[in-house]
Tab-separated table of C-alpha atoms and ligand atoms in Angstrom:
chain	number	residue	atom	x	y	z
A	6	MET	CA	0.000	0.000	0.000
A	7	HIS	CA	1.228	3.512	-0.909
A	8	ILE	CA	1.163	5.969	1.990
A	9	GLU	CA	-0.184	8.767	-0.207
A	10	SER	CA	-3.010	6.790	-1.805
A	11	ALA	CA	-4.231	5.015	1.354
A	12	THR	CA	-7.499	6.248	2.899
A	13	GLN	CA	-7.572	7.621	6.464
A	14	GLU	CA	-9.200	4.372	7.668
A	15	GLN	CA	-6.557	2.291	5.953
A	16	LEU	CA	-3.805	4.371	7.515
A	17	ILE	CA	-5.314	3.967	10.985
A	18	GLU	CA	-5.638	0.218	10.525
A	19	TRP	CA	-2.087	-0.042	9.144
A	20	GLU	CA	-0.665	1.895	12.075
A	21	LYS	CA	-2.512	-0.329	14.566
A	22	GLU	CA	-1.176	-3.489	12.973
A	23	LEU	CA	2.407	-2.238	12.920
A	24	SER	CA	2.188	-0.900	16.486
A	25	ALA	CA	1.194	-4.348	17.709
A	26	HIS	CA	4.099	-5.919	15.835
A	27	TYR	CA	6.479	-3.251	17.198
A	28	LYS	CA	5.334	-3.879	20.774
A	29	LYS	CA	6.174	-7.573	20.433
A	30	ILE	CA	9.629	-6.771	19.059
A	31	CYS	CA	10.304	-4.428	21.990
A	32	GLN	CA	9.884	-7.436	24.274
A	33	HIS	CA	12.655	-9.382	22.503
A	34	GLY	CA	15.363	-7.477	24.410
A	35	LEU	CA	17.446	-6.822	21.288
A	36	ASN	CA	20.806	-5.115	21.604
A	37	LEU	CA	22.003	-4.317	18.075
A	38	ASP	CA	24.154	-1.499	16.766
A	39	ILE	CA	24.422	-0.131	13.215
A	40	THR	CA	25.878	3.231	14.141
A	41	ARG	CA	29.532	3.649	13.195
A	42	GLY	CA	31.254	2.509	10.029
A	43	LYS	CA	33.736	0.138	11.581
A	44	PRO	CA	35.218	-2.881	9.797
A	45	SER	CA	33.967	-6.219	11.136
A	46	ALA	CA	36.251	-8.668	12.909
A	47	GLU	CA	36.221	-10.775	9.726
A	48	GLN	CA	37.618	-7.800	7.790
A	49	LEU	CA	40.221	-7.059	10.455
A	50	ASN	CA	41.332	-10.688	10.284
A	51	LEU	CA	42.380	-10.132	6.649
A	52	SER	CA	45.334	-8.100	7.901
A	53	ASP	CA	46.491	-10.194	10.818
A	54	LYS	CA	49.641	-11.114	8.891
A	55	LEU	CA	50.862	-7.616	9.830
A	56	ASP	CA	51.696	-9.113	13.187
A	57	GLY	CA	55.138	-10.654	12.984
A	58	ILE	CA	55.737	-9.650	9.367
A	59	LEU	CA	58.968	-7.854	10.306
A	60	SER	CA	60.547	-10.934	11.911
A	61	SER	CA	62.897	-8.659	13.888
A	62	ASP	CA	64.115	-7.007	10.670
A	63	TYR	CA	63.347	-3.398	11.454
A	64	ARG	CA	65.410	-1.787	8.730
A	65	THR	CA	64.102	-0.358	5.476
A	66	ALA	CA	65.782	-1.045	2.130
A	67	ASP	CA	67.845	2.143	2.561
A	68	GLY	CA	69.040	1.026	5.998
A	69	THR	CA	66.807	3.242	8.203
A	70	ASP	CA	66.278	1.647	11.618
A	71	THR	CA	62.564	2.207	12.051
A	72	ARG	CA	62.754	1.692	15.820
A	73	ASN	CA	64.655	4.903	16.246
A	74	TYR	CA	63.627	8.556	16.277
A	75	GLY	CA	63.411	10.715	13.170
A	76	GLY	CA	61.958	10.999	9.687
A	77	LEU	CA	59.316	13.699	10.055
A	78	VAL	CA	57.574	12.898	6.745
A	79	GLY	CA	57.525	9.139	7.296
A	80	LEU	CA	59.289	6.277	5.546
A	81	ASN	CA	59.610	6.428	1.788
A	82	CYS	CA	58.109	2.962	1.433
A	83	ALA	CA	55.043	4.057	3.446
A	84	ARG	CA	54.754	7.272	1.451
A	85	GLU	CA	54.686	5.087	-1.671
A	86	LEU	CA	51.608	3.347	-0.316
A	87	GLY	CA	49.953	6.741	0.261
A	88	ALA	CA	50.969	7.786	-3.254
A	89	GLU	CA	49.312	4.651	-4.654
A	90	MET	CA	46.099	5.290	-2.710
A	91	LEU	CA	45.863	8.941	-3.719
A	92	GLN	CA	47.451	8.645	-7.182
A	93	VAL	CA	50.007	11.396	-6.511
A	94	PRO	CA	53.827	11.552	-6.613
A	95	VAL	CA	55.545	10.126	-3.542
A	96	GLU	CA	57.420	13.411	-2.886
A	97	GLU	CA	54.062	15.073	-2.232
A	98	VAL	CA	53.033	12.628	0.515
A	99	ILE	CA	53.609	12.666	4.260
A	100	ALA	CA	52.987	9.343	6.021
A	101	GLY	CA	51.857	9.950	9.579
A	102	GLY	CA	50.363	8.040	12.472
A	103	ASN	CA	47.228	5.942	12.563
A	104	SER	CA	44.573	8.534	11.774
A	105	SER	CA	43.854	10.747	8.773
A	106	LEU	CA	41.311	12.586	10.910
A	107	THR	CA	44.192	13.712	13.135
A	108	LEU	CA	46.056	14.955	10.047
A	109	MET	CA	42.931	16.829	8.953
A	110	TYR	CA	42.650	18.378	12.398
A	111	TYR	CA	46.311	19.476	12.271
A	112	ALA	CA	45.791	20.869	8.779
A	113	VAL	CA	42.727	22.909	9.745
A	114	LEU	CA	44.616	24.085	12.814
A	115	ASN	CA	47.530	25.071	10.597
A	116	GLY	CA	45.315	27.242	8.428
A	117	TYR	CA	43.619	28.664	11.485
A	118	LEU	CA	46.719	29.486	13.535
A	119	PHE	CA	49.368	30.212	10.922
A	120	GLY	CA	47.798	30.357	7.436
A	121	PHE	CA	48.966	28.050	4.646
A	122	ALA	CA	51.886	29.025	2.438
A	123	GLY	CA	52.180	32.588	3.751
A	124	ASN	CA	48.454	33.402	3.556
A	125	THR	CA	46.531	35.183	6.325
A	126	ALA	CA	45.799	32.964	9.311
A	127	TRP	CA	42.064	32.185	9.316
A	128	ARG	CA	41.740	33.283	12.951
A	129	GLU	CA	42.481	36.840	11.796
A	130	LEU	CA	39.427	36.894	9.533
A	131	LYS	CA	36.160	38.362	10.764
A	132	ALA	CA	34.152	35.164	10.362
A	133	PRO	CA	36.065	32.242	8.834
A	134	LYS	CA	33.702	29.771	7.185
A	135	PHE	CA	33.797	26.291	5.641
A	136	LEU	CA	31.439	24.931	3.020
A	137	CYS	CA	30.016	21.591	4.092
A	138	PRO	CA	28.342	19.338	1.514
A	139	VAL	CA	25.423	17.691	3.331
A	140	PRO	CA	24.712	15.083	4.416
A	141	GLY	CA	28.383	14.667	5.306
A	142	TYR	CA	30.864	13.254	7.800
A	143	ASP	CA	30.101	14.387	11.351
A	144	ARG	CA	33.724	14.421	12.482
A	145	HIS	CA	34.669	16.989	9.821
A	146	PHE	CA	31.982	19.232	11.233
A	147	THR	CA	33.195	18.717	14.799
A	148	ILE	CA	36.654	20.029	13.848
A	149	CYS	CA	35.162	23.259	12.499
A	150	GLU	CA	32.766	23.601	15.401
A	151	GLN	CA	35.551	23.198	17.949
A	152	LEU	CA	37.615	25.954	16.303
A	153	GLY	CA	34.636	28.274	15.938
A	154	ILE	CA	34.696	28.059	12.125
A	155	GLU	CA	31.202	28.729	10.812
A	156	MET	CA	29.737	26.038	8.566
A	157	ILE	CA	27.486	26.535	5.553
A	158	ASN	CA	25.404	23.626	4.241
A	159	ILE	CA	25.802	22.765	0.558
A	160	PRO	CA	23.319	20.264	-0.889
A	161	MET	CA	24.818	17.071	-2.311
A	162	GLY	CA	23.527	15.841	-5.642
A	163	ALA	CA	24.163	12.745	-7.727
A	164	ASN	CA	27.425	14.228	-9.061
A	165	GLY	CA	28.741	15.781	-5.855
A	166	PRO	CA	28.141	19.137	-4.150
A	167	ASP	CA	25.882	21.726	-5.799
A	168	MET	CA	28.653	23.577	-7.610
A	169	ASP	CA	26.549	26.572	-8.663
A	170	THR	CA	26.021	27.400	-4.991
A	171	VAL	CA	29.648	26.631	-4.077
A	172	GLU	CA	31.025	28.920	-6.811
A	173	LYS	CA	28.608	31.726	-5.982
A	174	LEU	CA	29.409	31.664	-2.256
A	175	VAL	CA	33.161	31.418	-2.734
A	176	GLN	CA	33.100	34.450	-5.049
A	177	GLU	CA	30.842	36.512	-2.797
A	178	ASP	CA	32.438	35.878	0.587
A	179	SER	CA	36.210	36.072	1.081
A	180	ASP	CA	35.817	34.665	4.599
A	181	ILE	CA	35.041	31.264	3.066
A	182	ILE	CA	38.350	29.525	3.562
A	183	GLY	CA	37.582	25.884	3.023
A	184	ILE	CA	35.360	23.097	1.796
A	185	TRP	CA	35.104	19.499	3.014
A	186	CYS	CA	34.978	16.915	0.244
A	187	VAL	CA	34.738	13.130	0.439
A	188	PRO	CA	35.020	12.691	-3.318
A	189	LYS	CA	34.674	8.927	-3.683
A	190	PHE	CA	31.895	6.917	-2.030
A	191	SER	CA	31.105	9.969	0.036
A	192	ASN	CA	30.168	9.489	3.685
A	193	PRO	CA	27.225	8.908	3.893
A	194	THR	CA	25.663	9.232	0.416
A	195	GLY	CA	28.124	6.978	-1.429
A	196	THR	CA	28.417	9.587	-4.191
A	197	THR	CA	31.507	9.739	-6.377
A	198	TYR	CA	32.104	13.235	-7.712
A	199	SER	CA	31.766	13.489	-11.500
A	200	LYS	CA	34.578	14.640	-13.762
A	201	GLU	CA	32.768	17.949	-14.251
A	202	THR	CA	32.415	18.481	-10.488
A	203	VAL	CA	36.101	17.748	-9.870
A	204	GLY	CA	36.999	20.134	-12.700
A	205	ARG	CA	34.865	22.905	-11.195
A	206	ILE	CA	36.275	22.303	-7.710
A	207	ALA	CA	39.792	22.545	-9.144
A	208	GLN	CA	38.888	26.004	-10.480
A	209	LEU	CA	37.664	27.381	-7.150
A	210	GLY	CA	41.164	28.635	-6.422
A	211	LEU	CA	40.786	31.075	-9.332
A	212	VAL	CA	37.974	32.943	-7.583
A	213	ALA	CA	38.329	32.128	-3.875
A	214	SER	CA	40.335	34.087	-1.312
A	215	PRO	CA	44.081	33.203	-1.447
A	216	GLY	CA	43.982	31.209	1.787
A	217	PHE	CA	41.127	28.974	0.560
A	218	ARG	CA	41.781	25.231	0.866
A	219	ILE	CA	39.926	22.149	-0.407
A	220	PHE	CA	40.018	19.337	2.151
A	221	TRP	CA	39.913	16.317	-0.165
A	222	ASP	CA	39.283	13.452	2.223
A	223	ASN	CA	39.688	10.453	-0.047
A	224	ALA	CA	38.974	7.986	2.759
A	225	TYR	CA	37.304	5.489	0.391
A	226	SER	CA	39.626	5.772	-2.623
A	227	VAL	CA	40.130	1.994	-2.953
A	228	HIS	CA	36.913	0.764	-1.353
A	229	ASP	CA	34.977	-0.351	-4.436
A	230	PHE	CA	32.564	-3.292	-4.111
A	231	GLY	CA	33.073	-4.349	-7.713
A	232	HIS	CA	34.772	-3.001	-10.795
A	233	PRO	CA	36.763	0.060	-9.620
A	234	ILE	CA	35.108	3.415	-10.260
A	235	ASN	CA	37.364	6.124	-11.582
A	236	LEU	CA	37.556	9.406	-9.677
A	237	THR	CA	39.075	12.292	-11.632
A	238	ASN	CA	42.459	13.182	-10.173
A	239	ILE	CA	42.149	16.488	-8.300
A	240	ARG	CA	45.907	17.105	-8.303
A	241	THR	CA	46.063	16.902	-12.099
A	242	ALA	CA	42.965	19.091	-12.399
A	243	THR	CA	44.418	21.776	-10.099
A	244	LEU	CA	47.762	21.694	-11.917
A	245	GLU	CA	45.900	22.384	-15.172
A	246	ASN	CA	44.320	25.432	-13.542
A	247	ASP	CA	47.402	26.608	-11.676
A	248	THR	CA	45.547	26.136	-8.380
A	249	ALA	CA	47.517	23.202	-6.930
A	250	ASP	CA	48.169	25.078	-3.672
A	251	CYS	CA	44.438	25.022	-2.942
A	252	VAL	CA	44.110	21.324	-2.263
A	253	LEU	CA	45.070	19.061	0.636
A	254	GLN	CA	44.381	15.355	0.182
A	255	PHE	CA	43.967	12.735	2.884
A	256	ALA	CA	43.722	8.956	3.068
A	257	SER	CA	44.528	6.142	5.457
A	258	THR	CA	44.632	2.391	5.772
A	259	SER	CA	42.050	2.488	8.577
A	260	LYS	CA	39.495	0.583	6.511
A	261	VAL	CA	42.141	-1.365	4.662
A	262	THR	CA	44.121	-3.049	7.447
A	263	HIS	CA	43.477	-2.580	11.178
A	264	ALA	CA	41.242	0.440	11.753
A	265	GLY	CA	42.876	1.556	14.988
A	266	SER	CA	46.470	0.931	14.002
A	267	GLY	CA	46.898	1.809	10.361
A	268	VAL	CA	48.882	4.520	8.606
A	269	ALA	CA	47.488	7.884	7.511
A	270	PHE	CA	48.582	10.144	4.678
A	271	VAL	CA	48.375	13.767	3.661
A	272	SER	CA	49.345	14.949	0.203
A	273	ALA	CA	49.729	18.516	-1.026
A	274	SER	CA	51.929	20.936	-2.963
A	275	GLN	CA	55.400	21.586	-1.574
A	276	ALA	CA	54.284	25.023	-0.311
A	277	ASN	CA	51.519	23.420	1.769
A	278	LEU	CA	53.712	20.528	2.896
A	279	ASN	CA	56.269	23.052	4.135
A	280	SER	CA	53.577	24.745	6.227
A	281	LEU	CA	52.553	21.379	7.659
A	282	LYS	CA	56.142	20.329	8.336
A	283	ALA	CA	56.875	23.564	10.176
A	284	GLN	CA	53.902	22.843	12.447
A	285	MET	CA	54.692	19.144	12.853
A	286	GLN	CA	58.312	19.584	13.798
A	287	ALA	CA	57.219	21.409	16.928
A	288	MET	CA	54.897	18.536	17.755
A	289	THR	CA	56.910	15.400	17.095
A	290	ILE	CA	60.359	14.025	16.286
A	291	GLY	CA	58.705	11.694	13.806
A	292	PRO	CA	55.809	9.283	13.270
A	293	GLU	CA	55.500	5.615	14.244
A	294	LYS	CA	57.728	4.069	11.594
A	295	VAL	CA	57.697	0.433	12.714
A	296	ASN	CA	54.021	0.222	11.789
A	297	GLN	CA	54.706	2.049	8.546
A	298	LEU	CA	57.295	-0.590	7.648
A	299	ARG	CA	54.882	-3.379	8.581
A	300	HIS	CA	52.310	-1.898	6.200
A	301	SER	CA	54.814	-1.481	3.421
A	302	ARG	CA	55.970	-5.107	3.722
A	303	PHE	CA	52.378	-6.319	3.964
A	304	PHE	CA	51.507	-4.721	0.613
A	305	THR	CA	54.680	-5.718	-1.170
A	306	GLU	CA	55.481	-9.167	0.225
A	307	TYR	CA	52.110	-10.559	1.329
A	308	THR	CA	49.430	-9.099	-0.925
A	309	SER	CA	48.709	-6.213	-3.268
A	310	LEU	CA	46.392	-3.385	-2.294
A	311	ASN	CA	43.907	-4.329	-5.035
A	312	GLU	CA	43.826	-7.995	-4.131
A	313	HIS	CA	43.357	-7.114	-0.461
A	314	MET	CA	40.514	-4.702	-1.169
A	315	ARG	CA	38.737	-7.349	-3.246
A	316	LYS	CA	38.651	-9.530	-0.112
A	317	HIS	CA	37.059	-6.676	1.846
A	318	ALA	CA	34.535	-6.210	-0.942
A	319	SER	CA	33.449	-9.825	-0.830
A	320	ILE	CA	32.731	-9.499	2.898
A	321	LEU	CA	30.930	-6.163	2.535
A	322	ARG	CA	28.810	-6.915	-0.549
A	323	PRO	CA	26.323	-9.298	1.141
A	324	LYS	CA	25.832	-6.832	3.994
A	325	PHE	CA	24.994	-3.945	1.672
A	326	LYS	CA	22.762	-6.291	-0.333
A	327	CYS	CA	20.915	-7.194	2.873
A	328	VAL	CA	20.322	-3.514	3.743
A	329	LEU	CA	19.173	-2.602	0.257
A	330	GLU	CA	16.833	-5.602	0.014
A	331	HIS	CA	15.152	-4.716	3.302
A	332	LEU	CA	14.668	-1.120	2.181
A	333	HIS	CA	13.364	-2.117	-1.224
A	334	ASN	CA	11.020	-4.866	-0.040
A	335	ALA	CA	9.522	-2.875	2.819
A	336	LEU	CA	9.503	0.694	1.598
A	337	THR	CA	9.438	1.025	-2.190
A	338	ASP	CA	5.720	0.343	-2.711
A	339	ALA	CA	4.818	2.236	0.460
A	340	ALA	CA	6.881	5.260	-0.724
A	341	MET	CA	8.158	5.847	2.770
A	342	GLY	CA	11.638	7.096	2.015
A	343	THR	CA	14.441	7.222	-0.508
A	344	TRP	CA	17.959	5.853	-0.372
A	345	GLU	CA	21.218	5.577	-2.267
A	346	LYS	CA	22.648	2.370	-3.689
A	347	PRO	CA	26.383	2.780	-3.165
A	348	GLU	CA	28.987	0.917	-5.210
A	349	GLY	CA	31.604	1.178	-2.502
A	350	GLY	CA	32.443	2.842	0.798
A	351	TYR	CA	30.846	2.206	4.143
A	352	PHE	CA	27.356	3.672	4.295
A	353	VAL	CA	23.820	3.718	3.003
A	354	SER	CA	22.208	7.124	3.280
A	355	PHE	CA	18.473	6.892	3.933
A	356	ASN	CA	16.007	9.758	3.722
A	357	THR	CA	12.732	9.357	5.600
A	358	LEU	CA	9.663	11.422	4.742
A	359	PRO	CA	10.307	14.973	6.016
A	360	GLY	CA	10.300	15.300	9.800
A	361	CYS	CA	10.545	11.575	10.614
A	362	ALA	CA	14.261	10.830	11.153
A	363	LYS	CA	14.391	11.603	14.891
A	364	ALA	CA	11.250	9.569	15.481
A	365	VAL	CA	12.686	6.577	13.586
A	366	VAL	CA	15.931	6.680	15.575
A	367	LYS	CA	13.980	6.855	18.856
A	368	LEU	CA	11.628	4.011	17.915
A	369	ALA	CA	14.601	1.855	16.878
A	370	ALA	CA	16.488	2.647	20.090
A	371	ASP	CA	13.463	1.683	22.188
A	372	ALA	CA	13.334	-1.616	20.308
A	373	GLY	CA	17.041	-2.249	20.982
A	374	VAL	CA	18.567	-1.122	17.663
A	375	LYS	CA	21.058	1.698	17.908
A	376	LEU	CA	21.270	4.030	14.895
A	377	THR	CA	23.504	7.048	14.260
A	378	PRO	CA	21.705	9.998	15.902
A	379	ALA	CA	19.424	11.838	13.495
A	380	GLY	CA	21.080	15.095	12.480
A	381	ALA	CA	24.642	13.755	12.936
A	382	THR	CA	25.267	14.062	9.205
A	383	PHE	CA	24.754	17.846	9.339
A	384	PRO	CA	26.802	20.684	10.850
A	385	TYR	CA	25.802	21.430	14.449
A	386	GLY	CA	23.760	18.203	14.404
A	387	GLU	CA	20.882	20.078	12.770
A	388	ASP	CA	19.187	18.397	9.843
A	389	PRO	CA	16.796	21.092	8.575
A	390	GLU	CA	14.438	18.500	7.073
A	391	ASP	CA	14.905	15.966	9.894
A	392	ASN	CA	15.014	13.217	7.307
A	393	ASN	CA	18.546	11.815	6.952
A	394	ILE	CA	19.731	8.630	8.661
A	395	ARG	CA	23.122	7.037	8.050
A	396	ILE	CA	23.086	3.236	8.009
A	397	ALA	CA	26.429	1.522	8.624
A	398	PRO	CA	26.196	-2.142	7.552
A	399	SER	CA	29.846	-3.202	7.947
A	400	PHE	CA	30.300	-4.086	11.610
A	401	PRO	CA	27.535	-6.477	12.719
A	402	PRO	CA	27.429	-10.092	11.545
A	403	LEU	CA	24.978	-10.636	8.682
A	404	GLU	CA	22.282	-12.264	10.843
A	405	GLU	CA	22.327	-9.341	13.302
A	406	LEU	CA	22.238	-6.845	10.465
A	407	ASP	CA	19.269	-8.691	8.997
A	408	THR	CA	17.372	-8.438	12.303
A	409	ALA	CA	18.401	-4.805	12.809
A	410	MET	CA	17.162	-3.920	9.324
A	411	SER	CA	13.794	-5.589	9.825
A	412	VAL	CA	13.364	-3.457	12.960
A	413	PHE	CA	14.598	-0.375	11.087
A	414	VAL	CA	12.084	-0.636	8.261
A	415	LEU	CA	9.287	-1.304	10.743
A	416	CYS	CA	10.259	1.886	12.613
A	417	VAL	CA	10.347	3.842	9.341
A	418	LYS	CA	6.840	2.644	8.503
A	419	LEU	CA	5.512	3.427	11.962
A	420	ALA	CA	7.061	6.886	12.118
A	421	SER	CA	5.803	7.696	8.607
A	422	LEU	CA	2.248	6.593	9.386
A	423	ARG	CA	2.164	8.432	12.699
A	424	LYS	CA	3.437	11.618	11.025
A	425	LYS	CA	0.821	11.286	8.303
A	426	LEU	CA	-1.957	10.733	10.859
A	427	ASP	CA	-0.737	13.576	13.086
B	13	PLP	N1	37.173	10.370	6.696
B	13	PLP	C1	35.986	9.806	6.454
B	13	PLP	C2	35.137	10.320	5.352
B	13	PLP	C3	35.534	8.758	7.243
B	13	PLP	O1	34.333	8.213	6.994
B	13	PLP	C4	36.351	8.288	8.294
B	13	PLP	C5	35.893	7.213	9.174
B	13	PLP	O2	34.762	6.823	9.188
B	13	PLP	C6	37.593	8.906	8.506
B	13	PLP	C7	37.973	9.933	7.685
B	13	PLP	C8	38.489	8.487	9.615
B	13	PLP	O3	39.714	8.145	9.090
B	13	PLP	P1	40.932	7.754	10.018
B	13	PLP	O4	40.612	6.453	10.654
B	13	PLP	O5	42.073	7.665	9.065
B	13	PLP	O6	41.122	8.846	11.024
């Protein structure tokens, strides 16, 4: 039955039926969690060969003893891995610690405190602002919020952010000093930016204020479920436009090897890298190189990056299939929401009917299924339409995911009917 074509009596009856079913489920004492996009234990197991791979041989090919201090930009062999992930030259990569989010935080802090490449520090501007394609990654927004950087929502479309709005704002307001981009399998919509979008983003530096930076968080660059999707290379595009200083790229092995103990990378022009290095050398004598060497050996001696990612894909595919089947079977005919069908990455972005997301999350929580808080995918936690929910299928075992999704769709139906009857 379609929610819009059902009569008032039918809606009332439908709601009653589902409420009874929901009540029963609440008595099952479920305790399921589809909140954060963490790899499952089965995925983590794929990289267990990291342990012991060095066999007490801690030296790199050039003789560096990785146990010792030094090497601010990381090992060359680790930088090569970052260069492969981001498709950039190795000289433009710094290999850091375990988290690209930390590198992003340092980079925003660098712009804020010191200014990149000799440009005005953002803290000296009247009202520094970032453009935030929405729905987006909550932790990007937290960085801005913590530093008091104002955030402006930019709608995401099928090809990436709404570039007409981005270009207009960047031209009009010189206090706009950054934009967050997750260009491949975007968190949470799964969107990969089109060639045209990447081209237009690469040209922003021609009209933006000189300190403007694109934070190109390519967290899912190699996380295809099937045949790899090509993302246009932002470095090449900025070089063609003479705007290469405007972009900072990030990646990590968090969702490639062990999420909590991987290696993270930042890539940028030499001018930007110099700014970052000046900041970093006050903070550290060098990154954790033993783990960098372990990663390098893992991807040269044990497996290739592509082969390894194919193993992840075969674990993830059935989980995404399960989520999409539940949504399709329960909600398509009822027209109670819309969703994306990602070809990689970690999330399914679901849009309820307007004004229902909070209610769905609450209903699910009361039935023992934890969802990412409604609003988390928007700056300041405020979803103006209250309709976006991020589903993270990767972590729970398939059977748990299956149960969680049957509760989820029931909650979507209930919340939609109650809103309609309100
Ligand atoms: N960037 C995006 C878009 C993410 O979705 C995540 C994790 O979910 C991260 C960065 C975190 O990366 P890292 O583990 O390297 O800090």
